mmCIF file of C-alpha atoms in Angstrom:
data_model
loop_
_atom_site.group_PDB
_atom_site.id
_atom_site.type_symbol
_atom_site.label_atom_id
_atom_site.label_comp_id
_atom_site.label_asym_id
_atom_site.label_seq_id
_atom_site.Cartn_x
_atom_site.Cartn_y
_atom_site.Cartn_z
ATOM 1 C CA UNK T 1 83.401 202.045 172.506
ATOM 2 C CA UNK T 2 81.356 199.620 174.598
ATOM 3 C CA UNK T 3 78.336 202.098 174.904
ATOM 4 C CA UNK T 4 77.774 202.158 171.133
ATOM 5 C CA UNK T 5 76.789 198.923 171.271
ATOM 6 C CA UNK T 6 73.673 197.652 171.466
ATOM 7 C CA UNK T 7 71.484 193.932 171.689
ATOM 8 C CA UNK T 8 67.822 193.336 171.184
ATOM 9 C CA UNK T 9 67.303 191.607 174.859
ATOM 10 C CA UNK T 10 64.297 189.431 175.849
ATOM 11 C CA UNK T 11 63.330 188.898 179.860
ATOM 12 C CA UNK T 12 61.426 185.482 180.256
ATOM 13 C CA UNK T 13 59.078 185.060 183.451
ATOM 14 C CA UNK T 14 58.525 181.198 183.777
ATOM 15 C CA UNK T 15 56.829 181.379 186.671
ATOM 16 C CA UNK T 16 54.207 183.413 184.976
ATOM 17 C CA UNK T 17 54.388 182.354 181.347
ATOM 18 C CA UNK T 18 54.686 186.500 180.626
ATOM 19 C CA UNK T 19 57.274 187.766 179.236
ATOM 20 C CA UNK T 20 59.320 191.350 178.157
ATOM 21 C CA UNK T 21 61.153 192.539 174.893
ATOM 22 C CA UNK T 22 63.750 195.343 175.016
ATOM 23 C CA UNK T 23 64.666 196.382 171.440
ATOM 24 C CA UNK T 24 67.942 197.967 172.372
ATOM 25 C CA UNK T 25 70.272 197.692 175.412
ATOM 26 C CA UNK T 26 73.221 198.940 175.106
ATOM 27 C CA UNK T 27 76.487 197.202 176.099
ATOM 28 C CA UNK T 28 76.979 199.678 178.882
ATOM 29 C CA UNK T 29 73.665 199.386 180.773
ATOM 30 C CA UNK T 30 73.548 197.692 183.881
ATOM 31 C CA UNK T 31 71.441 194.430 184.113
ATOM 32 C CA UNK T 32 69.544 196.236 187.221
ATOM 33 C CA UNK T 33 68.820 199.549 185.420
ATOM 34 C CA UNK T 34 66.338 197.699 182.668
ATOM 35 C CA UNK T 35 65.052 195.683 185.555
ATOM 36 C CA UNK T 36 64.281 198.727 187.907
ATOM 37 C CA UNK T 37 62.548 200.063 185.122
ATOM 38 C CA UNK T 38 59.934 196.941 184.308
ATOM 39 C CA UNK T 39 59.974 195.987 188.393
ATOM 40 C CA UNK T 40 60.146 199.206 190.548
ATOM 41 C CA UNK T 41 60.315 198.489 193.820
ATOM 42 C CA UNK T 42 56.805 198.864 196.118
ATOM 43 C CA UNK T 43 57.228 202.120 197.775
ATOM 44 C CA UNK T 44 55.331 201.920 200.446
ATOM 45 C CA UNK T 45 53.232 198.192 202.682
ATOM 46 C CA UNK T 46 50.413 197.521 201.026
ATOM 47 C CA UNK T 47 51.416 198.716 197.352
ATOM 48 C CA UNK T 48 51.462 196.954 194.401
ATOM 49 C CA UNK T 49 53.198 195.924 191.823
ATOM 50 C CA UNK T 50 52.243 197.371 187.933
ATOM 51 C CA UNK T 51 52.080 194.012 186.107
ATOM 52 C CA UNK T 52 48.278 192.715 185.790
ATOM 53 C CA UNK T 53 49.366 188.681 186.467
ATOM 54 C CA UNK T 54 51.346 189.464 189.691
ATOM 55 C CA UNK T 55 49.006 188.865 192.284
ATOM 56 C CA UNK T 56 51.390 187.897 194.845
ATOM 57 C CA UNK T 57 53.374 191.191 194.101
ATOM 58 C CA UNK T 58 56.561 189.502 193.495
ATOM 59 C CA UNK T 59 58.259 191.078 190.780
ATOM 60 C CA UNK T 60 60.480 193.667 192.352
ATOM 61 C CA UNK T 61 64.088 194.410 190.759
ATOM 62 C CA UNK T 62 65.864 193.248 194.329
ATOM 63 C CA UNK T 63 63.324 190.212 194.362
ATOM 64 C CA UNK T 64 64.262 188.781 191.314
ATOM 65 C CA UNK T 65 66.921 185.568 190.612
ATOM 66 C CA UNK T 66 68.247 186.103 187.197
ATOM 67 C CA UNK T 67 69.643 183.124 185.107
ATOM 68 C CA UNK T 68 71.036 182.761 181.397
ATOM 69 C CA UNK T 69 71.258 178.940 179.557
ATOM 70 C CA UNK T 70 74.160 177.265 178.576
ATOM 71 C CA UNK T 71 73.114 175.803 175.524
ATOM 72 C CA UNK T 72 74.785 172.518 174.186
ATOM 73 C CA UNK T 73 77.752 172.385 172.185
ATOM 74 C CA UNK T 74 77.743 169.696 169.440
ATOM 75 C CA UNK T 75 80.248 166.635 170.063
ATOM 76 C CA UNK T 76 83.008 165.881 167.646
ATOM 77 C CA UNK T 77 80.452 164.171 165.149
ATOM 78 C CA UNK T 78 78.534 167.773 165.026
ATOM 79 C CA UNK T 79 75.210 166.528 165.957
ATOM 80 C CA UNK T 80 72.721 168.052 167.441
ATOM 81 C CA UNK T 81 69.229 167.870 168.498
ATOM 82 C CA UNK T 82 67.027 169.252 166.085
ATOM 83 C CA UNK T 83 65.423 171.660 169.292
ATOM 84 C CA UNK T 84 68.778 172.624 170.550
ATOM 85 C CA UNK T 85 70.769 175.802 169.596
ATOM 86 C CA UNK T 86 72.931 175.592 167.126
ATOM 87 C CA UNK T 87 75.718 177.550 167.440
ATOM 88 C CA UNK T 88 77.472 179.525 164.500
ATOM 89 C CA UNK T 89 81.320 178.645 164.122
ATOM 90 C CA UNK T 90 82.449 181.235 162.182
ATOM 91 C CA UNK T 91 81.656 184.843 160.542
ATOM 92 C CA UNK T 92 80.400 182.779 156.931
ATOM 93 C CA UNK T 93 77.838 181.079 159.573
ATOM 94 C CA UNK T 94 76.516 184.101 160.971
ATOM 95 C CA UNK T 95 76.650 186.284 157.670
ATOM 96 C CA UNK T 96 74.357 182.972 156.654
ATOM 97 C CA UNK T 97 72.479 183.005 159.387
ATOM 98 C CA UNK T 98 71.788 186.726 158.798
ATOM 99 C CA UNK T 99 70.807 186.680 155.281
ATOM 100 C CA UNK T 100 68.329 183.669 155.453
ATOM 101 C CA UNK T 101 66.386 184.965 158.497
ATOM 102 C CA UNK T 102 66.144 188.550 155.641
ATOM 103 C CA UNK T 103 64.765 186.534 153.346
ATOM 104 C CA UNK T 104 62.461 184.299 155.530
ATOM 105 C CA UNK T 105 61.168 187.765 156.458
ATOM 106 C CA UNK T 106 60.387 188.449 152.748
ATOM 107 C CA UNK T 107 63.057 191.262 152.842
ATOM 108 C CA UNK T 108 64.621 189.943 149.584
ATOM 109 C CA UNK T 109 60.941 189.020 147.684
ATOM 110 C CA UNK T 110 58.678 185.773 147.982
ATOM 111 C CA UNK T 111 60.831 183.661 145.711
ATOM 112 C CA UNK T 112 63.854 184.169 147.966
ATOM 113 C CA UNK T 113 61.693 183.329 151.474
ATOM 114 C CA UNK T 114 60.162 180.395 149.406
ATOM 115 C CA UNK T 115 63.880 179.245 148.644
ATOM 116 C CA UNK T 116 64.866 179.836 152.191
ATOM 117 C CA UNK T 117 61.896 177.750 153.892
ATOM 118 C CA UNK T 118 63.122 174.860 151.711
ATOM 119 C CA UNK T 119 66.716 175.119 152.731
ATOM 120 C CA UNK T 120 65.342 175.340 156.128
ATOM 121 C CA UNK T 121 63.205 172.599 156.137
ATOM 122 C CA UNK T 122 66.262 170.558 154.113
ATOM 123 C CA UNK T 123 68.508 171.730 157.331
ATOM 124 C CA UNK T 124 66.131 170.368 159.949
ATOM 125 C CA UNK T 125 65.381 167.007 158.440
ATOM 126 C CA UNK T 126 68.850 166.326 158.223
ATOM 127 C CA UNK T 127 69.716 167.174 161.773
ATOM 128 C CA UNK T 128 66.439 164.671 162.592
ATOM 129 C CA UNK T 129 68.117 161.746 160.787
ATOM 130 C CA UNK T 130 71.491 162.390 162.307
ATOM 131 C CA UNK T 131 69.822 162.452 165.761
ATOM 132 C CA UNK T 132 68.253 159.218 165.266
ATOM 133 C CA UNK T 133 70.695 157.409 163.606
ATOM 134 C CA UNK T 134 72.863 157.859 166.565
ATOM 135 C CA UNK T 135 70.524 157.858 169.146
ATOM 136 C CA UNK T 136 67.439 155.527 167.972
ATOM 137 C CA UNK T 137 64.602 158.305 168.376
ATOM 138 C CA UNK T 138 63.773 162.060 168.071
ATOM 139 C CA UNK T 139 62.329 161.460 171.693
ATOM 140 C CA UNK T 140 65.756 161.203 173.433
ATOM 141 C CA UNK T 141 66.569 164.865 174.413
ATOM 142 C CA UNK T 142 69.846 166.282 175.413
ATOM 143 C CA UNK T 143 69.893 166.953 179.556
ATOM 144 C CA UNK T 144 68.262 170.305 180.478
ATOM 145 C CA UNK T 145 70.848 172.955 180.194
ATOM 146 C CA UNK T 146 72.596 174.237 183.071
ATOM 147 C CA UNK T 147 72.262 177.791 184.153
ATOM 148 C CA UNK T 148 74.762 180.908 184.867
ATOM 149 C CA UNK T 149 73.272 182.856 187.580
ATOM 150 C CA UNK T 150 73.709 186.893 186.782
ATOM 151 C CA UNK T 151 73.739 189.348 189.622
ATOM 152 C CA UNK T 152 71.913 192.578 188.146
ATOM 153 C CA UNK T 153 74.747 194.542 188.838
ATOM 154 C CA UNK T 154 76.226 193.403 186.053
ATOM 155 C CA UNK T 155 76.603 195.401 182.438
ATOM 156 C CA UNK T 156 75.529 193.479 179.374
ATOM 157 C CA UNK T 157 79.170 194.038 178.309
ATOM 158 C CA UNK T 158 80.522 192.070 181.066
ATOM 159 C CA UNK T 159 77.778 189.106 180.661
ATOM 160 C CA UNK T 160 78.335 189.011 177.177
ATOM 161 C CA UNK T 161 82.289 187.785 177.679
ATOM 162 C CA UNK T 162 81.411 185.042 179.314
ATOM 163 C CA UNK T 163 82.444 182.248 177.111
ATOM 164 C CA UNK T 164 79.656 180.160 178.617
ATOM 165 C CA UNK T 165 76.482 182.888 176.715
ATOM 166 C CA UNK T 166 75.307 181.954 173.415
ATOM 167 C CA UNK T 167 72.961 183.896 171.664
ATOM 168 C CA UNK T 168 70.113 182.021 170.011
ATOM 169 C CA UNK T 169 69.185 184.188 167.073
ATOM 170 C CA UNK T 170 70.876 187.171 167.933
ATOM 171 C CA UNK T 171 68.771 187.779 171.107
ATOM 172 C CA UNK T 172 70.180 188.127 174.366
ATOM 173 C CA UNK T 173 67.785 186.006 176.922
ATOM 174 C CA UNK T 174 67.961 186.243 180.413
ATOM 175 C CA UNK T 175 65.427 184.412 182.517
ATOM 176 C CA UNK T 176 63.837 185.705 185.421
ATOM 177 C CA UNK T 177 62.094 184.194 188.680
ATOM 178 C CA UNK T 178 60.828 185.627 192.540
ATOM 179 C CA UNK T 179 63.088 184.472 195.094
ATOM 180 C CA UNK T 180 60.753 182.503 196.518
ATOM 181 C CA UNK T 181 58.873 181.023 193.918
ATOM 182 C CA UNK T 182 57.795 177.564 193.848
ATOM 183 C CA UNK T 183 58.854 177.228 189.907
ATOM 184 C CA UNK T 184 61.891 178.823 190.994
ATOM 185 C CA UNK T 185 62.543 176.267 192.970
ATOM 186 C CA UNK T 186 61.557 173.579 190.356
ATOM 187 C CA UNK T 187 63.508 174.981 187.660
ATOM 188 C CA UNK T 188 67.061 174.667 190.103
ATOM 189 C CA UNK T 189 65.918 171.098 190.330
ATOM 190 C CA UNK T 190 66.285 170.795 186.813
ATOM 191 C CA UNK T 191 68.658 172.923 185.530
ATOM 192 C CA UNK T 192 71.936 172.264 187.271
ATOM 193 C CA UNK T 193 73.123 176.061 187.922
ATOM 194 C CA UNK T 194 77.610 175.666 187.478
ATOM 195 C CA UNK T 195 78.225 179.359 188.279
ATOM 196 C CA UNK T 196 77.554 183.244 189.190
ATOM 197 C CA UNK T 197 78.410 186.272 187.465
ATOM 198 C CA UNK T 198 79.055 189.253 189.815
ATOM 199 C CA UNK T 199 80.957 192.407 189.401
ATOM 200 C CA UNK T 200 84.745 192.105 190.418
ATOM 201 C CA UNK T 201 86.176 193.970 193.473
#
């Protein structure tokens, strides 16, 4: 079932270069009920928040605009920035995937993470010279990705079909900013935001 489920999530505060890590959400949850839970909201005028680095008491659960990236796609050639996401096409890819971030760990013994850093860095170098071939120089970036807005209500199930979420490394990342924020503000300027996920009905 969909409550047996669960992601490693991470909450990103631009706005405050801070940041929170949620080893296990299950499928079920509700975006809001994590959120309640890190940003209760002030009780009473004149309260504050709990976090240290919010001195303008912003981060309450009902202040907060949530967003997740759409991250490129590669074109028909298959190339890709070396800083974008790359996105795994198939189980092999992600079985891949899986077993060289083990051994990068050291899971499977130095020799195997000494192998794997070499594939790696074998990896990378050829998505650099693909990327410059076709576009002249490393410094010409892909536009900044455009943004899903979430609405909290929302389970982690029902984010996670949108066909639009890819998840970088196997961890769900939702980005996070006050309402009212001057970055928040900023980052709409430069992320072009093509939709909203709310709960049907």
């Amino acid at each position: 079932s969909i409550g047996k489920w669960a992601w490693p999530v991470m909450f990103l505060y631009p706005s405050h270069n801070q940041s929170d890590f949620v080893a296990e959400m299950a499928e079920s949850d509700m975006l809001a009920m994590h959120m309640a839970q890190i940003f209760p909201e002030l009780e009473a005028d004149g309260a504050e928040t709990t976090m240290p680095w919010d001195f303008n008491n912003e981060f309450t659960c009902s202040n907060l605009a949530v967003y997740f990236e759409v991250h490129e796609k590669p074109g028909k050639d298959g190339i890709i920035h070396p800083e974008s996401v790359e996105p795994l096409k198939n189980q092999g890819d992600a079985m891949r995937f899986y077993e060289a971030s083990r051994a990068l760990k050291g899971d499977e013994g130095s020799d195997m993470a000494n192998v794997a850093r070499i594939m790696e860095r074998k990896h990378l170098h050829q998505q650099r010279k693909a990327w410059k071939k076709k576009h002249k120089s490393l410094w010409t970036k892909p536009d900044p990705s455009p943004i899903v807005r979430v609405h909290p209500a929302m389970t982690l199930h029902q984010i996670l079909k949108d066909e639009r979420m890819m998840i970088p490394n196997f961890l769900v990342t939702f980005i996070m900013f006050p309402m009212e924020h001057p970055a928040h503000e900023a980052y709409l300027k430069e992320h072009k935001c093509i939709g909203l996920l709310e709960p049907s009905g």
